Amino acid sequence: MDLHENENSLQPQEQKENPSEELFTAEEQLSPQSETVIAPEPEVKETPIPVVDTPAPAQKVKRRKLWKPVLAAFLILLLMAGSCGATAYGLNLYWKDREAKLLQDFNQQFKELQELIKDNSFTGNGNSVSGTSNVSSDGLTPGQVYAACVDTVVALKVITASNTASSGSGFIISADGYILTNYHVVEKGMTITVTTHSGDSYAATLVGYDDNNDLALLKADAQDLPVAKIGSSGDLIVGDQVVAIGNPLGKLTSTLTVGYISAKGRDVTTEGTIINMLQTDAAINPGNSGGPLFNMKGEVIGITTAKYSGTSSSGATYEGLGFAIPIDDILDKIQQLKEKGYVPTPYMGVTINNSVAGMGALVVNVDSSSAAEAAGVRAGDIIVALGNHGVTSVATLTNALQRFRVGDTTIVLVYRNRQMLELSITLTEKPRTETPT
């Protein structure tokens, strides 16, 4: 190839379809030699491209934020420390106050003990020589009961129509001079005189009485008298300590005797009447009748009434059997004594005996026009219950009747001809004259 050809070859030519071929031709034309020796292309060994494992993109590890639980734990410890500190502070204050209170109580008790030691005899101020207490912590000693209550107890002197004198005791229930005592103490009295512990004497009149309960209400011509506190005999248990204050023998005024409740619910016959009683071993002597029986809080829980002593059929002597009417049995009768002068007594109108005691009360006679006759009770019936109260004897029937009022209607259960009969009875008022039960 010459230069002209090369020049011509540089002229623009038609565009060929294969650009690669056009490029190759141009290169040939530009070559300075006419003949182009094409050297064999060296054999190119294909070098294998090493396969490099591309590591997977590292996953982000979620790291727990440890500062949060650490902070929470720290705050909890801080709160606990603060709470413990506050608790310790509060306990410290409590025990300091407690220690001061105990020390104060001890000093007070020690002071009282020193005062008791200085007192080498009974002075009536409620302290004994030893200073020891015979009662529980919520009660008083016998001496303290005496000191608190003796001014509410009076001595009675009764002059009968035959100009004979008798004595007894009583206690003040109102500041204007109302006094309770036993009916048998003043039953035949024409004049009655009451004398207080301080020595003041007053004339008294009989306001009313209830012979079925041996109860009498007097009125002294006095004002501003100390009044006895009334308790409840229902709260007593056997073994409770009690105190009696009275006028034994009519000479030994304001005498204290101490004992215990020996039994409850004793049926005792006094003046021909059966009365429910408390039994006590506190000494009850003639002249004590009508006086109060106190519990160890200084509250009246009974009226001392009777004493049993003597010799049994076998020759054995017995003492220490005192009896008192439970205060709960008479409280509802006081107002009736004030208003009417007597207590209307429920009445059946039957005469009964104890020939079948243990089974019931045997009806011997039925009064005409009585409540029992209207109910259908007959002679020969055995009364075994009145209302909800079982009857096994004359005494239990009498006690059952006292649980009712005049006009009450109840059921009397009788045994007749081998059958139990329920009869409805409306109790009437017992006549004031002496009549059968």
Coordinates of C-alpha atoms in Angstrom, one line a residue:
M1 CA 0.0 0.0 0.0
D2 CA 1.3 3.5 -0.9
L3 CA 0.8 6.8 0.6
H4 CA -1.8 7.8 -1.8
E5 CA -3.8 4.9 -1.1
N6 CA -3.4 5.7 2.5
E7 CA -4.5 9.2 1.9
N8 CA -7.4 8.1 -0.1
S9 CA -8.2 5.7 2.5
L10 CA -8.4 8.6 4.9
Q11 CA -11.2 10.1 2.9
P12 CA -14.5 9.8 4.3
Q13 CA -16.2 6.7 3.3
E14 CA -19.5 5.3 3.7
Q15 CA -20.3 4.2 7.1
K16 CA -20.0 0.6 7.5
E17 CA -22.4 -1.5 9.5
N18 CA -19.7 -3.1 11.6
P19 CA -17.8 -0.4 13.4
S20 CA -15.2 -2.8 14.6
E21 CA -14.2 -3.7 11.1
E22 CA -13.9 -0.1 10.2
L23 CA -11.6 0.5 13.0
F24 CA -9.5 -2.4 12.0
T25 CA -9.2 -1.1 8.4
A26 CA -8.1 2.2 9.5
E27 CA -5.4 0.8 11.6
E28 CA -4.2 -1.1 8.6
Q29 CA -4.1 2.0 6.5
L30 CA -2.1 3.9 9.0
S31 CA 0.5 1.3 9.1
P32 CA 3.9 2.5 7.5
Q33 CA 4.6 -0.8 5.9
S34 CA 2.9 -2.1 2.9
E35 CA 2.7 -5.5 4.3
T36 CA 1.5 -6.1 7.7
V37 CA 3.0 -9.0 9.4
I38 CA 0.6 -10.0 12.0
A39 CA 2.4 -11.7 14.8
P40 CA 0.6 -14.5 16.4
E41 CA -1.1 -13.3 19.5
P42 CA 0.5 -14.9 22.4
E43 CA -1.6 -17.5 24.0
V44 CA -3.2 -16.0 26.9
K45 CA -3.8 -18.4 29.6
E46 CA -6.9 -17.7 31.4
T47 CA -6.0 -17.2 34.9
P48 CA -8.9 -18.4 37.0
I49 CA -10.3 -15.6 39.0
P50 CA -10.1 -16.6 42.6
V51 CA -13.5 -16.7 44.1
V52 CA -13.5 -14.7 47.1
D53 CA -16.3 -15.4 49.5
T54 CA -17.8 -12.1 50.2
P55 CA -18.6 -12.0 53.9
A56 CA -22.2 -11.5 54.6
P57 CA -22.9 -8.1 56.0
A58 CA -22.4 -8.2 59.7
Q59 CA -25.7 -8.3 61.6
K60 CA -26.1 -5.6 64.2
V61 CA -26.1 -7.2 67.7
K62 CA -28.6 -5.5 69.9
R63 CA -26.7 -4.8 73.1
R64 CA -28.9 -4.5 76.2
K65 CA -28.7 -1.2 77.9
L66 CA -27.4 -2.4 81.3
W67 CA -27.5 1.0 82.8
K68 CA -31.3 0.9 83.1
P69 CA -31.5 -2.2 85.5
V70 CA -28.5 -0.9 87.3
L71 CA -30.1 2.4 87.9
A72 CA -33.4 0.7 88.9
A73 CA -31.6 -1.5 91.4
F74 CA -29.8 1.5 92.8
L75 CA -33.0 3.5 93.2
I76 CA -34.7 0.5 94.9
L77 CA -31.7 0.2 97.3
L78 CA -31.9 3.9 98.0
L79 CA -35.6 3.7 98.7
M80 CA -35.2 0.7 101.0
A81 CA -32.4 2.4 102.8
G82 CA -34.6 5.5 103.3
S83 CA -37.5 3.4 104.4
C84 CA -35.4 1.4 106.8
G85 CA -33.9 4.6 108.2
A86 CA -37.4 6.1 108.7
T87 CA -38.6 2.8 110.3
A88 CA -35.6 2.7 112.6
Y89 CA -36.1 6.3 113.5
G90 CA -39.8 5.7 114.2
L91 CA -39.1 2.6 116.3
N92 CA -36.4 4.4 118.2
L93 CA -38.9 7.2 119.1
Y94 CA -41.6 4.5 120.0
W95 CA -39.3 2.7 122.4
K96 CA -38.1 5.9 123.9
D97 CA -41.7 6.9 124.6
R98 CA -42.4 3.4 125.8
E99 CA -39.4 3.4 128.1
A100 CA -40.5 6.7 129.5
K101 CA -44.0 5.5 130.1
L102 CA -42.9 2.3 131.8
L103 CA -40.5 4.3 134.0
Q104 CA -43.3 6.7 134.9
D105 CA -45.7 3.8 135.8
F106 CA -43.0 2.1 137.8
N107 CA -42.2 5.3 139.8
Q108 CA -45.9 5.8 140.4
Q109 CA -46.4 2.2 141.6
F110 CA -43.2 2.5 143.8
K111 CA -44.6 5.7 145.3
E112 CA -47.9 4.0 146.1
L113 CA -46.1 1.0 147.6
Q114 CA -44.1 3.3 149.8
E115 CA -47.3 4.9 151.0
L116 CA -48.8 1.5 151.7
I117 CA -45.8 0.5 153.8
K118 CA -46.2 3.6 155.9
D119 CA -49.8 2.6 156.6
N120 CA -49.5 -0.2 159.1
S121 CA -53.2 -0.6 159.8
F122 CA -56.5 -0.5 157.9
T123 CA -57.7 3.0 157.7
G124 CA -60.7 2.6 155.4
N125 CA -59.0 4.2 152.5
G126 CA -59.1 1.1 150.4
N127 CA -55.6 -0.2 151.2
S128 CA -54.7 -3.3 153.1
V129 CA -51.6 -3.6 155.3
S130 CA -49.8 -5.6 152.7
G131 CA -51.1 -3.6 149.8
T132 CA -51.8 -6.8 147.9
S133 CA -54.8 -7.1 145.7
N134 CA -57.3 -10.0 145.8
V135 CA -58.9 -9.2 142.5
S136 CA -58.0 -8.9 138.9
S137 CA -56.4 -5.8 137.5
D138 CA -59.7 -4.2 136.4
G139 CA -61.3 -4.5 139.9
L140 CA -60.8 -3.1 143.4
T141 CA -59.6 -4.5 146.6
P142 CA -62.2 -5.2 149.3
G143 CA -60.9 -2.2 151.1
Q144 CA -61.3 0.0 148.1
V145 CA -64.8 -1.2 147.6
Y146 CA -65.6 -0.4 151.2
A147 CA -64.1 3.1 150.9
A148 CA -66.1 3.8 147.7
C149 CA -69.4 2.3 148.8
V150 CA -69.9 2.5 152.6
D151 CA -71.6 5.9 152.5
T152 CA -74.4 4.4 150.3
V153 CA -75.3 1.8 153.0
V154 CA -77.7 2.6 155.8
A155 CA -78.6 0.9 159.1
L156 CA -82.4 0.4 159.8
K157 CA -84.1 0.5 163.1
V158 CA -87.7 -0.7 163.1
I159 CA -90.2 -0.3 166.0
T160 CA -93.2 -2.6 165.9
A161 CA -96.8 -2.1 167.2
S162 CA -95.8 -4.1 170.3
N163 CA -92.9 -1.7 170.9
T164 CA -90.3 -4.2 170.1
A165 CA -87.3 -3.2 168.0
S166 CA -85.6 -5.0 165.1
S167 CA -82.8 -4.0 162.9
G168 CA -81.6 -4.5 159.3
S169 CA -79.7 -2.8 156.5
G170 CA -80.5 -1.1 153.2
F171 CA -78.8 1.0 150.4
I172 CA -79.6 4.3 148.8
I173 CA -80.8 4.2 145.2
S174 CA -81.6 7.9 144.7
A175 CA -80.2 11.2 146.0
D176 CA -83.6 12.2 147.3
G177 CA -83.8 9.3 149.7
Y178 CA -85.2 6.2 148.1
I179 CA -83.8 3.1 149.8
L180 CA -84.1 -0.6 149.0
T181 CA -84.2 -3.3 151.7
N182 CA -86.0 -6.7 152.4
Y183 CA -89.7 -6.7 153.1
H184 CA -89.3 -9.0 156.1
V185 CA -87.1 -6.4 157.8
V186 CA -89.9 -3.7 157.8
E187 CA -93.0 -5.9 157.5
K188 CA -94.4 -5.1 161.0
G189 CA -92.8 -1.7 161.5
M190 CA -94.7 1.2 162.8
T191 CA -91.7 3.6 162.7
I192 CA -88.6 3.2 160.6
T193 CA -85.3 5.1 161.1
V194 CA -82.4 5.0 158.7
T195 CA -78.9 6.0 159.8
T196 CA -76.1 6.7 157.4
H197 CA -72.4 5.9 157.8
S198 CA -71.7 9.5 158.7
G199 CA -74.2 9.2 161.6
D200 CA -77.1 11.2 160.2
S201 CA -80.5 9.7 161.0
Y202 CA -83.7 10.2 159.1
A203 CA -87.3 9.1 159.5
A204 CA -88.4 6.8 156.6
T205 CA -91.8 5.6 155.3
L206 CA -92.7 2.4 153.5
V207 CA -93.5 3.3 149.9
G208 CA -94.3 -0.2 148.6
Y209 CA -93.3 -3.8 148.9
D210 CA -93.3 -7.2 147.0
D211 CA -93.6 -10.1 149.4
N212 CA -93.1 -12.6 146.6
N213 CA -89.6 -11.2 146.2
D214 CA -89.0 -10.1 149.8
L215 CA -88.5 -6.5 148.5
A216 CA -89.4 -3.2 150.1
L217 CA -88.9 0.4 149.0
L218 CA -88.5 3.1 151.6
K219 CA -88.4 6.9 151.4
A220 CA -86.2 8.9 153.8
D221 CA -86.8 12.6 154.3
A222 CA -83.4 13.6 153.0
Q223 CA -81.7 15.2 150.0
D224 CA -78.3 15.0 148.3
L225 CA -77.5 11.5 149.5
P226 CA -74.7 9.4 148.0
V227 CA -76.2 6.8 145.6
A228 CA -75.1 3.2 145.1
K229 CA -74.0 2.0 141.7
I230 CA -76.1 -0.8 140.3
G231 CA -74.4 -3.7 138.4
S232 CA -75.7 -6.9 136.8
S233 CA -76.0 -10.2 138.6
G234 CA -76.1 -11.9 135.2
D235 CA -72.4 -11.0 134.7
L236 CA -71.4 -13.1 137.7
I237 CA -69.7 -16.5 137.6
V238 CA -69.1 -18.9 140.4
G239 CA -65.8 -18.0 142.1
D240 CA -66.2 -14.2 141.7
Q241 CA -65.3 -12.3 144.8
V242 CA -68.0 -10.2 146.5
V243 CA -68.3 -7.8 149.4
A244 CA -71.2 -7.4 151.9
I245 CA -71.6 -4.2 153.9
G246 CA -74.3 -4.1 156.6
N247 CA -75.5 -3.7 160.2
P248 CA -75.1 -7.1 161.8
L249 CA -76.8 -7.6 165.2
G250 CA -78.1 -4.0 164.9
K251 CA -75.0 -2.7 166.7
L252 CA -72.0 -3.3 164.4
T253 CA -72.9 -0.8 161.8
S254 CA -70.9 -0.5 158.5
T255 CA -69.4 -4.0 158.9
L256 CA -67.5 -5.4 155.9
T257 CA -67.5 -9.1 155.1
V258 CA -65.8 -10.7 152.1
G259 CA -66.5 -13.9 150.2
Y260 CA -67.1 -15.5 146.9
I261 CA -70.1 -16.5 144.7
S262 CA -70.6 -20.1 145.7
A263 CA -73.5 -20.9 143.4
K264 CA -76.2 -19.3 141.3
G265 CA -79.9 -20.1 140.8
R266 CA -80.5 -21.5 144.3
D267 CA -84.2 -22.0 145.2
V268 CA -84.5 -20.7 148.8
T269 CA -87.7 -20.6 150.8
T270 CA -88.0 -17.4 152.9
E271 CA -91.2 -16.6 154.8
G272 CA -93.0 -19.4 153.0
T273 CA -92.0 -18.0 149.5
I274 CA -89.6 -19.7 147.1
I275 CA -87.1 -17.1 145.7
N276 CA -84.2 -17.5 143.3
M277 CA -81.0 -16.7 145.1
L278 CA -77.2 -16.2 144.8
Q279 CA -75.2 -18.3 147.3
T280 CA -72.1 -16.8 148.9
D281 CA -69.8 -17.6 151.7
A282 CA -69.5 -13.9 152.7
A283 CA -70.8 -13.8 156.3
I284 CA -74.5 -12.8 156.4
N285 CA -75.7 -12.3 160.0
P286 CA -79.0 -11.0 161.6
G287 CA -79.0 -7.3 160.8
N288 CA -77.3 -7.8 157.4
S289 CA -80.7 -8.5 155.8
G290 CA -81.6 -5.9 153.1
G291 CA -78.0 -4.7 152.7
P292 CA -76.1 -4.7 149.4
L293 CA -73.8 -7.3 148.0
F294 CA -71.1 -5.6 145.9
N295 CA -68.9 -7.0 143.1
M296 CA -65.3 -5.9 143.0
K297 CA -66.2 -2.8 140.9
G298 CA -68.3 -1.4 143.7
E299 CA -71.6 -2.2 142.0
V300 CA -74.6 -3.7 143.8
I301 CA -75.3 -7.2 142.3
G302 CA -77.6 -8.5 145.1
I303 CA -79.6 -7.9 148.3
T304 CA -78.4 -10.0 151.2
T305 CA -81.3 -11.8 152.6
A306 CA -80.8 -15.1 154.4
K307 CA -78.3 -17.2 156.2
Y308 CA -78.4 -21.0 156.8
S309 CA -76.6 -22.4 159.8
G310 CA -77.3 -25.1 162.3
T311 CA -77.1 -28.8 162.6
S312 CA -78.1 -31.4 160.1
S313 CA -80.1 -34.6 160.9
S314 CA -76.8 -36.5 161.1
G315 CA -75.5 -34.0 163.7
A316 CA -73.1 -32.2 161.4
T317 CA -73.0 -28.4 161.8
Y318 CA -72.9 -26.1 158.8
E319 CA -72.0 -22.5 158.4
G320 CA -71.1 -20.0 155.7
L321 CA -74.3 -20.4 153.7
G322 CA -75.4 -16.9 152.8
F323 CA -77.9 -15.9 150.2
A324 CA -78.7 -12.8 148.2
I325 CA -81.5 -11.9 145.8
P326 CA -80.0 -11.2 142.3
I327 CA -80.3 -7.5 141.5
D328 CA -81.5 -8.3 137.9
D329 CA -84.6 -10.0 139.3
I330 CA -85.9 -6.8 141.0
L331 CA -84.8 -3.8 138.9
D332 CA -88.0 -3.8 136.8
K333 CA -90.1 -3.9 140.0
I334 CA -88.8 -0.7 141.6
Q335 CA -90.8 1.7 139.4
Q336 CA -93.9 -0.3 140.0
L337 CA -93.3 0.0 143.8
K338 CA -93.0 3.8 143.3
E339 CA -96.2 4.1 141.3
K340 CA -98.5 1.5 142.8
G341 CA -96.9 0.6 146.1
Y342 CA -96.8 -3.1 145.1
V343 CA -95.8 -5.3 142.2
P344 CA -98.7 -6.9 140.2
T345 CA -97.9 -10.6 140.3
P346 CA -98.9 -13.0 137.5
Y347 CA -101.4 -15.5 138.8
M348 CA -102.6 -18.9 137.6
G349 CA -105.0 -19.8 140.4
V350 CA -103.9 -23.4 141.2
T351 CA -102.7 -25.2 144.4
I352 CA -99.8 -27.5 143.6
N353 CA -97.4 -29.8 145.5
N354 CA -94.1 -31.5 145.0
S355 CA -95.4 -35.1 145.2
V356 CA -94.2 -35.7 141.6
A357 CA -91.1 -33.5 141.9
G358 CA -88.7 -34.2 139.1
M359 CA -91.6 -34.8 136.7
G360 CA -93.5 -31.6 137.2
A361 CA -95.8 -29.8 139.6
L362 CA -99.0 -31.7 140.6
V363 CA -102.2 -29.7 140.5
V364 CA -104.2 -30.3 143.7
N365 CA -106.9 -27.7 143.2
V366 CA -108.0 -25.2 140.6
D367 CA -109.6 -21.9 141.9
S368 CA -112.9 -21.1 140.3
S369 CA -112.9 -18.2 137.9
S370 CA -109.2 -18.3 137.7
A371 CA -106.8 -18.2 134.7
A372 CA -106.1 -21.9 135.1
E373 CA -109.8 -22.8 135.1
A374 CA -110.4 -20.7 132.0
A375 CA -107.5 -22.5 130.3
G376 CA -108.9 -25.9 131.1
V377 CA -106.4 -27.0 133.7
R378 CA -107.8 -29.7 136.0
A379 CA -106.9 -31.2 139.4
G380 CA -104.7 -34.2 138.9
D381 CA -102.8 -32.5 135.9
I382 CA -99.0 -32.4 136.1
I383 CA -97.7 -29.1 134.9
V384 CA -94.4 -29.8 133.0
A385 CA -93.9 -26.4 131.3
L386 CA -95.0 -22.8 131.3
G387 CA -94.1 -21.0 128.1
N388 CA -90.5 -21.9 127.3
H389 CA -89.7 -22.6 130.9
G390 CA -89.6 -26.2 132.0
V391 CA -91.3 -27.1 135.3
T392 CA -90.1 -29.9 137.5
S393 CA -91.3 -28.7 140.9
V394 CA -93.2 -26.0 142.8
A395 CA -90.0 -23.8 142.8
T396 CA -89.5 -24.0 139.1
L397 CA -93.1 -23.1 138.4
T398 CA -92.8 -20.1 140.8
N399 CA -89.7 -19.0 139.0
A400 CA -91.3 -19.4 135.6
L401 CA -94.3 -17.3 136.7
Q402 CA -91.9 -14.5 137.6
R403 CA -90.7 -14.3 134.0
F404 CA -94.2 -13.1 132.9
R405 CA -96.3 -10.0 133.5
V406 CA -100.0 -9.7 134.3
G407 CA -102.0 -10.0 131.0
D408 CA -99.4 -12.2 129.2
T409 CA -100.8 -15.1 127.2
T410 CA -98.7 -18.2 127.0
I411 CA -98.9 -22.0 126.8
V412 CA -99.1 -24.3 129.8
L413 CA -98.1 -27.9 129.0
V414 CA -99.8 -30.5 131.2
Y415 CA -99.6 -34.3 131.4
R416 CA -103.0 -35.9 131.7
N417 CA -104.2 -39.5 131.2
R418 CA -100.9 -40.4 129.5
Q419 CA -101.1 -37.5 127.1
M420 CA -99.4 -34.1 126.7
L421 CA -101.8 -31.3 126.3
E422 CA -101.0 -27.7 125.3
L423 CA -103.4 -25.2 126.9
S424 CA -103.5 -21.5 126.3
I425 CA -103.5 -19.4 129.4
T426 CA -103.8 -15.7 130.0
L427 CA -102.2 -14.8 133.4
T428 CA -104.2 -12.6 135.7
E429 CA -103.2 -10.4 138.7
K430 CA -102.7 -12.2 142.0
P431 CA -105.1 -10.9 144.6
R432 CA -103.5 -8.8 147.4
T433 CA -104.9 -11.2 150.1
E434 CA -103.2 -14.5 150.9
T435 CA -104.3 -17.0 148.3
P436 CA -102.9 -20.2 146.9
T437 CA -100.3 -19.9 144.1

